[in-house]
Short mmCIF file of C-alpha atoms in Angstrom, two decimals:
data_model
loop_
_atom_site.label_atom_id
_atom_site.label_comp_id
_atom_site.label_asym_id
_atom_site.label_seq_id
_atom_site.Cartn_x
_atom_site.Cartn_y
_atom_site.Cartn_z
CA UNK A 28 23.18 13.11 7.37
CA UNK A 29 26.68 14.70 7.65
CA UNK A 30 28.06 17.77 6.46
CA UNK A 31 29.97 16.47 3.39
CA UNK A 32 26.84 14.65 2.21
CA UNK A 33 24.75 17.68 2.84
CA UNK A 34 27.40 19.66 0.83
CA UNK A 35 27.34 17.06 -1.77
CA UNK A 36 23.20 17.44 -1.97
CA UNK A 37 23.41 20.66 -2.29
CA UNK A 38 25.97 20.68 -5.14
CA UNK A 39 23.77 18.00 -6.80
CA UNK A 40 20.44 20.13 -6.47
CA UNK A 41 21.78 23.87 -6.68
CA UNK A 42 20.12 25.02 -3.90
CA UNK A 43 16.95 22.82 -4.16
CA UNK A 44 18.34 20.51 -1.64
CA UNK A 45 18.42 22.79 0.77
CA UNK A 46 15.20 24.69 -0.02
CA UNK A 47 13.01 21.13 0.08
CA UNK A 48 14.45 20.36 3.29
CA UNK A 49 13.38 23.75 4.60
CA UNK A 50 10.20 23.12 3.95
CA UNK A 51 7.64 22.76 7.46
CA UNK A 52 6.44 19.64 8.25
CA UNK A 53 3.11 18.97 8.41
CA UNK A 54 0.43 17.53 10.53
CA UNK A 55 -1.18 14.33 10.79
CA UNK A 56 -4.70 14.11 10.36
CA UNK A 57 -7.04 14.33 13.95
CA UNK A 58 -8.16 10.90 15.18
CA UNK A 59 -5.00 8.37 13.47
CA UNK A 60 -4.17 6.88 16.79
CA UNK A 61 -7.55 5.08 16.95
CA UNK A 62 -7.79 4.34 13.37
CA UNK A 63 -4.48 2.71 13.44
CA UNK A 64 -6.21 0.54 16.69
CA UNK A 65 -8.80 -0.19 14.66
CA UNK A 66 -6.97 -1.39 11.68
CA UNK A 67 -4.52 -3.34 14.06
CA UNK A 68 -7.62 -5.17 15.64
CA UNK A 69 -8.97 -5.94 11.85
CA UNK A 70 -5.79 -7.34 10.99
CA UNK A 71 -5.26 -9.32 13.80
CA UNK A 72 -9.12 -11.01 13.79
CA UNK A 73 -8.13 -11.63 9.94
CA UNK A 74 -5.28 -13.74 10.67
CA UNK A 75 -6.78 -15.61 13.26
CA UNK A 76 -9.26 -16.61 11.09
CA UNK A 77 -6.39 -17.49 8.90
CA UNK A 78 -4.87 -19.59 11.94
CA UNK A 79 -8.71 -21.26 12.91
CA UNK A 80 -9.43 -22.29 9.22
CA UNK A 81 -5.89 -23.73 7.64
CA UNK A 82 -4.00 -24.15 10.85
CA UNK A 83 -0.46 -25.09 9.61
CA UNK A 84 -1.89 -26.55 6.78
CA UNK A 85 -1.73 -23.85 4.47
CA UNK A 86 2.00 -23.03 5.55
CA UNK A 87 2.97 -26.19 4.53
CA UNK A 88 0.79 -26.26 1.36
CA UNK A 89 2.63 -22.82 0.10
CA UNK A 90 6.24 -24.33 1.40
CA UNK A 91 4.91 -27.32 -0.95
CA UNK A 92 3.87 -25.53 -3.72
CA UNK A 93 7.28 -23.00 -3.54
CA UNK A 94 9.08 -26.27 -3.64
CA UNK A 95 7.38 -27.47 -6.96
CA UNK A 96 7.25 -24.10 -8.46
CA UNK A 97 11.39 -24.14 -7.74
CA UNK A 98 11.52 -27.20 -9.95
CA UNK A 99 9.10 -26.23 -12.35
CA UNK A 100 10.68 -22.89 -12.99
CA UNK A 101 12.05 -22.63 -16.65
CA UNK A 102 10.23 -25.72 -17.99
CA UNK A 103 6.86 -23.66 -19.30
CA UNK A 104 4.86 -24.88 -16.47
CA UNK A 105 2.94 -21.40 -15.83
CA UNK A 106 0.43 -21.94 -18.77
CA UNK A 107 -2.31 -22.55 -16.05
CA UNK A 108 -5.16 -24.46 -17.16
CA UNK A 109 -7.91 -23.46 -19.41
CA UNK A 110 -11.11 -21.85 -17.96
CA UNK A 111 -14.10 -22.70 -18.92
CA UNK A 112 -16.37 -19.29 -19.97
CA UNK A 113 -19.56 -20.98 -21.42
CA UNK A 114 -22.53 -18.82 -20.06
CA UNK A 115 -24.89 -21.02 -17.97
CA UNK A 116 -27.90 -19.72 -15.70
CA UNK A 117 -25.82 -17.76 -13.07
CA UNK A 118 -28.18 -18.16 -10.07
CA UNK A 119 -29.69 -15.55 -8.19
CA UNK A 120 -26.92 -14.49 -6.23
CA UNK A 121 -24.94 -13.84 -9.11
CA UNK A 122 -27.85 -12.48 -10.84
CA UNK A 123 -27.88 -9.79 -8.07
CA UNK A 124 -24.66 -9.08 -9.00
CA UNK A 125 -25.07 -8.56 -12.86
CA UNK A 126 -23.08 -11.53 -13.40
CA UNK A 127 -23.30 -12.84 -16.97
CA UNK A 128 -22.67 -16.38 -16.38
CA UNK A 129 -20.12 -19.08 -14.76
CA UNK A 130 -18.79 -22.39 -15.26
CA UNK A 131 -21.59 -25.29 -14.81
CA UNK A 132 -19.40 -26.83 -11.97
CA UNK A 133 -20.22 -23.62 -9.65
CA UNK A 134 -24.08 -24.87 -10.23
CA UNK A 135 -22.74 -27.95 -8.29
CA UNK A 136 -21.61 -26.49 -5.48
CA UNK A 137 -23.99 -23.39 -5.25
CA UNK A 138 -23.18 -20.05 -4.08
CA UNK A 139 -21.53 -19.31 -1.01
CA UNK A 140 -23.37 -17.85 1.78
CA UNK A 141 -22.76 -14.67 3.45
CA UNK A 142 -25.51 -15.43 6.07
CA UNK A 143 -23.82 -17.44 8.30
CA UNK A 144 -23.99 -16.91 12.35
CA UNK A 145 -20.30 -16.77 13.06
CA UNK A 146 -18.15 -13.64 11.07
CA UNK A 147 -14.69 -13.92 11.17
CA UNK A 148 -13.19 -11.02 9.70
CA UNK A 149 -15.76 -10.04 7.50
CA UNK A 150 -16.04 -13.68 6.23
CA UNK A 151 -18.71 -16.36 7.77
CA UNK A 152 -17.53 -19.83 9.24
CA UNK A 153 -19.61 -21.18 7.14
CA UNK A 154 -18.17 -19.81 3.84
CA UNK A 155 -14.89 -21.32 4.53
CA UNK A 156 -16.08 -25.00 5.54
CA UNK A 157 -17.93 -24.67 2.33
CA UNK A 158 -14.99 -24.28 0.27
CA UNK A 159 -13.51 -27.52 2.32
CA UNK A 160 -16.04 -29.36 0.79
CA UNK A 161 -15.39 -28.34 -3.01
CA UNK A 162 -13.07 -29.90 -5.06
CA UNK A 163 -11.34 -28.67 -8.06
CA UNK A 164 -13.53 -27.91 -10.38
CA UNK A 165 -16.12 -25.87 -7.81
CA UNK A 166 -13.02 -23.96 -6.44
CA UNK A 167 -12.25 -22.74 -10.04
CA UNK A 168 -15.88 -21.87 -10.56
CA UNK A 169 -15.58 -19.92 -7.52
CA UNK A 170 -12.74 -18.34 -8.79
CA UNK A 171 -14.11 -17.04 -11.41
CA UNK A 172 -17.38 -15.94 -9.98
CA UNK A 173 -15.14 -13.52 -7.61
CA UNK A 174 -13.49 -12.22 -10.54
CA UNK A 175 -16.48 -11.15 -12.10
CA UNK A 176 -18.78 -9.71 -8.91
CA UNK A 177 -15.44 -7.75 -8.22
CA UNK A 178 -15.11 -6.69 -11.96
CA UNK A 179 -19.16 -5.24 -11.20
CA UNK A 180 -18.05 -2.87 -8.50
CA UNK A 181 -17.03 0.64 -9.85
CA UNK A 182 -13.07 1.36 -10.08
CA UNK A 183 -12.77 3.45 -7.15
CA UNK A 184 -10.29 6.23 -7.08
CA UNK A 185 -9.11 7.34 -3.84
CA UNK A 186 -5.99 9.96 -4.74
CA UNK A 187 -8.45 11.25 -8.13
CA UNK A 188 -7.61 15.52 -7.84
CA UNK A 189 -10.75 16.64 -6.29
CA UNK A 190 -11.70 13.76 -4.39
CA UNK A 191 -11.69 13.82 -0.59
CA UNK A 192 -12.68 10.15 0.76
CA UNK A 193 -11.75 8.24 3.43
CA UNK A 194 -9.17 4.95 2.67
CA UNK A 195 -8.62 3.36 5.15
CA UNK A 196 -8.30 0.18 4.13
CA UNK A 197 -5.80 0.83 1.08
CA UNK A 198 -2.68 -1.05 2.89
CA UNK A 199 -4.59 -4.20 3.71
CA UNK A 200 -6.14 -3.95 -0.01
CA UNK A 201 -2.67 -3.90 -1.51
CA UNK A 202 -1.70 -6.57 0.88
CA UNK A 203 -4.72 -9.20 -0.45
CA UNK A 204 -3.93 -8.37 -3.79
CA UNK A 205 -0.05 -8.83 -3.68
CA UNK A 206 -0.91 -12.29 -2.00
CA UNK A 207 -3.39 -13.09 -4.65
CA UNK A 208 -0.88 -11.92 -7.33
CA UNK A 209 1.50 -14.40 -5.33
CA UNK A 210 -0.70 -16.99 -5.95
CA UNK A 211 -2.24 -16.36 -9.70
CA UNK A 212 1.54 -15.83 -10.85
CA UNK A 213 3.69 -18.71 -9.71
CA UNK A 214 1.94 -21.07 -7.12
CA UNK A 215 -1.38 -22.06 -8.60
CA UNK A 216 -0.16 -22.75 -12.12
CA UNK A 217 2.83 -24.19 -11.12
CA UNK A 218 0.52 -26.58 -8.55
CA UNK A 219 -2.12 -27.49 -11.24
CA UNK A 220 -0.38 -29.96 -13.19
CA UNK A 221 1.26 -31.83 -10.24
CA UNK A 222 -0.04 -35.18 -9.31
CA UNK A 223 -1.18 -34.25 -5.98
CA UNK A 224 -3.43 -32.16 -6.32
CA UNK A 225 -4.05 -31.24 -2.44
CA UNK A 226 -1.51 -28.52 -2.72
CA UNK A 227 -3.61 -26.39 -5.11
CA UNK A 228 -6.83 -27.11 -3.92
CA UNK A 229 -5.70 -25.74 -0.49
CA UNK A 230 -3.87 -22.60 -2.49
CA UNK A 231 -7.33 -22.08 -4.31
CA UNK A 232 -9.34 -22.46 -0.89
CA UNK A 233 -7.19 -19.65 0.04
CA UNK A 234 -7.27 -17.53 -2.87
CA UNK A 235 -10.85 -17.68 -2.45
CA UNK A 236 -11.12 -16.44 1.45
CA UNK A 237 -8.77 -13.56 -0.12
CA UNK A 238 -11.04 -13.16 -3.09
CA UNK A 239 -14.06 -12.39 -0.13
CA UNK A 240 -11.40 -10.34 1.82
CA UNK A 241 -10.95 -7.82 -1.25
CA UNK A 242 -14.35 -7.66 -2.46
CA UNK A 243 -15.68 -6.89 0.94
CA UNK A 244 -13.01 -3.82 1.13
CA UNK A 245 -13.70 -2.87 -2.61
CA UNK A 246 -17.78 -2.58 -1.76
CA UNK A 247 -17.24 -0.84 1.65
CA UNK A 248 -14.92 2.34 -0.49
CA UNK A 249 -17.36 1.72 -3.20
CA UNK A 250 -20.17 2.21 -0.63
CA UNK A 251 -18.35 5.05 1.49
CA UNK A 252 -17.83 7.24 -1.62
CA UNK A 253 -21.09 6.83 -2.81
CA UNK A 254 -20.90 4.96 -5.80
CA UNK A 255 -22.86 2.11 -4.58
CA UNK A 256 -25.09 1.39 -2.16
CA UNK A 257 -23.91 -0.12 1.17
CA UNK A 258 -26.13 -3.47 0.94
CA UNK A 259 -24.87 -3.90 -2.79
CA UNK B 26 12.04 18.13 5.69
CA UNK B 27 9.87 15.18 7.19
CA UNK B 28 10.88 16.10 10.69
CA UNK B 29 12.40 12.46 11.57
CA UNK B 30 15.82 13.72 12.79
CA UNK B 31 14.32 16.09 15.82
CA UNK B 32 12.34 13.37 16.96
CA UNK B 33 13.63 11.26 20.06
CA UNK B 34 12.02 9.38 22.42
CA UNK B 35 12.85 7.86 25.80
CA UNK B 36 13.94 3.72 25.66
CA UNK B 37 11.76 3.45 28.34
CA UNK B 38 8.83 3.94 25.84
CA UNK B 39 10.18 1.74 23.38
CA UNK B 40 10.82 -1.18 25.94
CA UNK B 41 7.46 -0.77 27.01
CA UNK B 42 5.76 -0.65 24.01
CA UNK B 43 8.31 -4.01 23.44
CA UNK B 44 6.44 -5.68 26.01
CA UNK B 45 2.85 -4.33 24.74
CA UNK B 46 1.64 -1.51 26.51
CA UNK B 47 -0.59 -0.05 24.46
CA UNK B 48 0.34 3.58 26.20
CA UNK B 49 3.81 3.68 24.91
CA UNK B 50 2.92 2.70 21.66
CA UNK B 51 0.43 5.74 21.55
CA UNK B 52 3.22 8.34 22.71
CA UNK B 53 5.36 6.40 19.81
CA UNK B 54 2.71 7.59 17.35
CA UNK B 55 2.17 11.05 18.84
CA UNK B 56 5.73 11.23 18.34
CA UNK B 57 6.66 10.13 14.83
CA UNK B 58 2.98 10.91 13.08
CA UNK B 59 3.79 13.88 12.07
CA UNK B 60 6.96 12.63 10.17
CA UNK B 61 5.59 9.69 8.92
CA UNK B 62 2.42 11.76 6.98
CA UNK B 63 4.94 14.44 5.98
CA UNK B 64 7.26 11.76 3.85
CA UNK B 65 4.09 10.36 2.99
CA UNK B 66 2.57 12.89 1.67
CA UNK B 67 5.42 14.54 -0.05
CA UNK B 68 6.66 11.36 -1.94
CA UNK B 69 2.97 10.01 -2.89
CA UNK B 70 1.63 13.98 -3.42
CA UNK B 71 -1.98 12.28 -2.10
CA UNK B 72 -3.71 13.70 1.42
CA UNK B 73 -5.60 10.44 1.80
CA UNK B 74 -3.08 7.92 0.42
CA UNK B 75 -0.71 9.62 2.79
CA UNK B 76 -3.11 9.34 5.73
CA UNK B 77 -3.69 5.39 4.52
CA UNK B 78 -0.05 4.96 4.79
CA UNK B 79 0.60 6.60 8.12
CA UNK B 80 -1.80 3.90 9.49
CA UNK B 81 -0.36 0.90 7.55
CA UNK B 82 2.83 2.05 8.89
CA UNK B 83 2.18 2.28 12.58
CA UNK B 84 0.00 -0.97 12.29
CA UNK B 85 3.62 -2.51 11.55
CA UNK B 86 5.55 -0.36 14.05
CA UNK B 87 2.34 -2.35 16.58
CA UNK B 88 2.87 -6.01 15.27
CA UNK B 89 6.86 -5.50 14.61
CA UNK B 90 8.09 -3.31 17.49
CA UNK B 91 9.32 -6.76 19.45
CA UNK B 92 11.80 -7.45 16.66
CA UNK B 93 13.08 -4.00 17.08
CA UNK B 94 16.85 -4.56 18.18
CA UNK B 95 17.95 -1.22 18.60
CA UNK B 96 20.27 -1.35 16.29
CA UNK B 97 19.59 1.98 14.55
CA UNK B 98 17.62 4.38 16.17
CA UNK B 99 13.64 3.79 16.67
CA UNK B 100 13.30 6.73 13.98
CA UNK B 101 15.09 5.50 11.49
CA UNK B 102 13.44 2.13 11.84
CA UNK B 103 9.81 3.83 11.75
CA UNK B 104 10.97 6.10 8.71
CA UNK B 105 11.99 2.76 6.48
CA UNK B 106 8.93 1.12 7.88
CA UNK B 107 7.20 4.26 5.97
CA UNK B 108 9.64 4.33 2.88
CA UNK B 109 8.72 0.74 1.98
CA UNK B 110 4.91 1.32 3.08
CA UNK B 111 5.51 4.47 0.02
CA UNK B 112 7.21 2.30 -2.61
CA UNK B 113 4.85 -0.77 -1.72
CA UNK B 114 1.99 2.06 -2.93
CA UNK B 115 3.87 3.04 -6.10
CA UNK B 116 4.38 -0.40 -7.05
CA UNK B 117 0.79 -1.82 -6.52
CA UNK B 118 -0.68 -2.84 -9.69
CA UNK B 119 -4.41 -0.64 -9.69
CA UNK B 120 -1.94 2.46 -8.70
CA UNK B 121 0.33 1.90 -11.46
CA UNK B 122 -2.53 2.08 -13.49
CA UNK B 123 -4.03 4.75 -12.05
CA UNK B 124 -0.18 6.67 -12.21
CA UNK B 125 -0.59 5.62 -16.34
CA UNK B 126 -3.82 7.67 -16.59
CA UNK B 127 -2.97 10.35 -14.50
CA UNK B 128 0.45 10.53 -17.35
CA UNK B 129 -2.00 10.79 -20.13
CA UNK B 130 -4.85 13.23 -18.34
CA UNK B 131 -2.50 15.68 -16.44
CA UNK B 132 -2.99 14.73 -12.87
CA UNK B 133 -1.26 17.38 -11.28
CA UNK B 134 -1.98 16.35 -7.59
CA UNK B 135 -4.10 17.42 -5.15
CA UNK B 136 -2.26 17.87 -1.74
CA UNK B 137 -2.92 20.96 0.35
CA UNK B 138 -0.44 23.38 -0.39
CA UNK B 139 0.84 25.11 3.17
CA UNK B 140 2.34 28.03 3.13
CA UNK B 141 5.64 28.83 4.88
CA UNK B 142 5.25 31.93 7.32
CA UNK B 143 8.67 32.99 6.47
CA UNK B 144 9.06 32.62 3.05
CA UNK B 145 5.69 32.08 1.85
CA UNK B 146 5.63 32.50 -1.83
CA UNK B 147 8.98 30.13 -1.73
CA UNK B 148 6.80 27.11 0.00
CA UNK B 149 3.99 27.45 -2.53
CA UNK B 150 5.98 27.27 -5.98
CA UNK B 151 8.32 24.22 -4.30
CA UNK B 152 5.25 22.44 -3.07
CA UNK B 153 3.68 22.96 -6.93
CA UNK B 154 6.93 22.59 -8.69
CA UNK B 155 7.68 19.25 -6.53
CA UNK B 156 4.01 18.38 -7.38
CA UNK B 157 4.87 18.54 -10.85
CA UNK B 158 7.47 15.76 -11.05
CA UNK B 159 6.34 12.27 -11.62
CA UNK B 160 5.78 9.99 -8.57
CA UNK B 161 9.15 8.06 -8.89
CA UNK B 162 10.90 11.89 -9.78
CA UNK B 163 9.44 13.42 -6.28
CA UNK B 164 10.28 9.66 -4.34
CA UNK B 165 13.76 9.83 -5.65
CA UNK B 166 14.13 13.49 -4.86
CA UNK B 167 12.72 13.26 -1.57
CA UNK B 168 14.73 10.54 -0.16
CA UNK B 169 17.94 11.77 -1.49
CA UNK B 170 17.94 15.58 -0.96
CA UNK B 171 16.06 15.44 2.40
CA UNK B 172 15.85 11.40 3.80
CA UNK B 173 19.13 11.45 3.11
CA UNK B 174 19.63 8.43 1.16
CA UNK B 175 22.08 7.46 -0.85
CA UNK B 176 21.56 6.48 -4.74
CA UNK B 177 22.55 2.87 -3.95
CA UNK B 178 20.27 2.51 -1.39
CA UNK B 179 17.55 4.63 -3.45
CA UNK B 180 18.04 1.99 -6.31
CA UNK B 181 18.03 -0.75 -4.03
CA UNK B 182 14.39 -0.15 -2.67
CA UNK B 183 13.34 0.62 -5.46
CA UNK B 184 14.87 -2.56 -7.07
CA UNK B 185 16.83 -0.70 -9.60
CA UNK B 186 20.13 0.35 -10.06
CA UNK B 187 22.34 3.20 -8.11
CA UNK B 188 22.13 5.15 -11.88
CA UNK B 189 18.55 4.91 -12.54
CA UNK B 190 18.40 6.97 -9.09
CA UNK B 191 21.34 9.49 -10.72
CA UNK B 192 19.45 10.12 -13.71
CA UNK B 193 16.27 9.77 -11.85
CA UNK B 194 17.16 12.85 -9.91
CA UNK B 195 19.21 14.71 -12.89
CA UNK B 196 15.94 15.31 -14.87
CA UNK B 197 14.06 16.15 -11.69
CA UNK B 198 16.21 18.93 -10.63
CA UNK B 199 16.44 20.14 -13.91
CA UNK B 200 12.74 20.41 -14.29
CA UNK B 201 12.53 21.92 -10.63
CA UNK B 202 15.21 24.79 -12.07
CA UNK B 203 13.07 25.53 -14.67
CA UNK B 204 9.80 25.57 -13.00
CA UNK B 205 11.00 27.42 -10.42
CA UNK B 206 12.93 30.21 -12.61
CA UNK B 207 9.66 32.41 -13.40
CA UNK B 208 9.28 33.11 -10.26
CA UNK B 209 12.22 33.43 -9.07
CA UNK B 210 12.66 36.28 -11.70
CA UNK B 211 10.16 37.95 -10.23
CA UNK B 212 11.29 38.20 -6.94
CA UNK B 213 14.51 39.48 -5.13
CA UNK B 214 14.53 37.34 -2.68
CA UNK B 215 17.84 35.62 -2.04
CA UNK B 216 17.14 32.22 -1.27
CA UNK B 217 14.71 31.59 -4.38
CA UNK B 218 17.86 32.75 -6.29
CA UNK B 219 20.22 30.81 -4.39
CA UNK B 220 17.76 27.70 -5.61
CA UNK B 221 18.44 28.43 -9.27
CA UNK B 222 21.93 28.86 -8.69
#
């Protein structure tokens, strides 16, 4: 900063200026080197799980789907389709989750398991070729499913006065849930009531691996600050 | 102040670091953690939101350092990587919630208030009175009066205009002045009365 516009700060603040910038700076928590590793290596295995499912595939499905949303903009096309919320036998999965019910076509497909050998990321091989296999109607039963087992967890409050807790994951959480905004607000709904309707199956394959992403951070704070047990 | 503008390091570092050696990129943290958690913590007002961000931030300066052109100086570059890692906080939707309760209950923050060994009393009622304002009140006060920004740029970031930063900071040095009168009443000491000037 140079004089003049330190001069001109200090006119503006009367003396505040001055007296904030005074103030000491202050040190990092112990042990942020390796944490930041650690997050850097989570990250990375999460995109290349990103890279092994969808390849270029999803690239081009969002380049797609910006396209159509760039034409669709202005004519009313984000009214995204109706959801079916009759309550149906859950299954025991979302039983174990108090879940209250979902849409019969998630009966169809079943659950999707968390068991698998391979964990990429936090998420199972075996989770994402089952949501290759699902078509529409599955993949917004799934969608919905999420929505509710994440709605179950307790609202976790990591900068609540009083509350010391680790949160480590709050960039990457804000990250999944900027890209799921992304795709709830424009692409999806915009995608829905196009012909082809590969472009928003592949946008709702993705929203669901994100779905898994977030709920698997929201249980491990939920876990870590004691709200919930860890196997939850 | 966040500490940025003392902080230099050697290009050697940052060319290494360029080319991935994990080494260089450590001394790059040892270097610039401390100034990345103080504008952290002073715009957000939240120890472990602060500590969240000075990890999301340096996870960035890890994938992103390659891209780094030189063009401004490494600190500046890591201080906007930590700016927009700070607004990107501000603006997610569960925090704007949260930010909407807080409004109605009184959350009055939480951060560790450090006192300065020279003027000790002075440190405490800035870091309360600063911990008073509203989160966009401290952001825009912080990177004006000791980033340095400008109100355009303020505005920009913030994706609002160059007045909404003016006014922004108006009301937030007014309420400083008067939170900060009491006790500077009480004292003699020049500098608290050269802040209510």
């Amino acid at each position: 900063m140079t004089r003049s516009q330190t001069e001109n700060r200090s006119a503006e603040g009367g003396g505040i200026a001055e007296a904030l910038r005074a103030m000491p700076p202050i040190a990092a928590p112990e042990g942020g080197w390796q944490r930041v590793l650690d997050r850097h290596e989570t990250r990375r295995q999460l995109d290349s799980r990103r890279r092994r499912y969808w390849g270029g595939g999803m690239a081009a499905a969002a380049s797609i789907a910006v396209a159509v949303l760039g034409l669709r903009l202005g004519a009313g096309f984000f009214a995204g389709p109706e959801i079916e919320t009759d309550a149906v036998n859950p299954g025991p999965e979302a039983a174990a989750f108090g879940e209250e019910g979902v849409s019969p076509s998630w009966r169809a497909v079943g659950p999707p398991s968390r068991a698998a050998s391979e964990t990429v990321g936090g998420i199972t091989a075996e989770f994402g070729q089952q949501l290759e296999r699902m078509d529409m109607d599955a993949l917004v039963a799934i969608s919905q499913f999420q929505e509710q087992r994440l709605r179950s967890l307790p609202l976790f409050e990591p900068a609540r006065p009083g509350r010391v807790v680790e949160v480590g994951s709050f960039g990457l959480k804000t990250e999944l849930e900027d890209q799921i905004a992304l795709l709830d607000e424009g692409l999806i709904p915009a995608t829905l009531n196009a012909g082809d309707q590969a472009v928003p199956r592949r946008l709702l394959q993705e929203r669901a691996l994100l779905m898994e992403d977030l709920f698997d951070l929201r249980r491990a704070e939920a876990a870590e600050a004691g709200f919930i047990y860890a196997d939850f | 102040m966040s500490g940025f503008a003392n902080r230099t390091i050697d290009p050697a570092f940052v060319r290494a670091a360029q080319r991935g050696d994990m080494k260089a990129h450590e001394i790059i943290y040892r270097q610039f953690a401390d100034p990345v958690y103080t504008l952290a913590l002073r715009m957000t007002g939240s120890p472990a939101v602060a500590d969240d961000i000075l990890q999301e931030s340096f996870v960035e300066v890890l994938r992103g350092i390659a891209k780094f052109r030189g063009e401004a100086s490494l600190a500046t570059w890591i201080r906007r990587i930590a700016v927009s890692r700070c607004l990107m906080h501000m603006r997610a939707a569960w925090n704007r919630r949260r930010l909407l309760f807080s409004e109605i209950v009184g959350d009055e923050g939480t951060f560790e208030i450090r006192a300065n060994e020279e003027t000790p009393e002075l440190a405490m009622d800035l870091e309360a009175a600063l911990d008073s304002l509203s989160p966009v009140a401290r952001a825009v006060v912080w990177l004006h009066d000791v980033e340095g920004y400008t109100h355009k740029e303020i505005g920009e970031m913030m994706n609002r205009t160059s007045s909404f930063s003016k006014s922004q900071l108006a009301r937030a040095h007014k309420r400083l002045r008067e939170r900060l009168a009491p006790a500077a009443e009480a004292s003699a000491a020049p500098v608290r009365q050269a802040m209510i000037a």
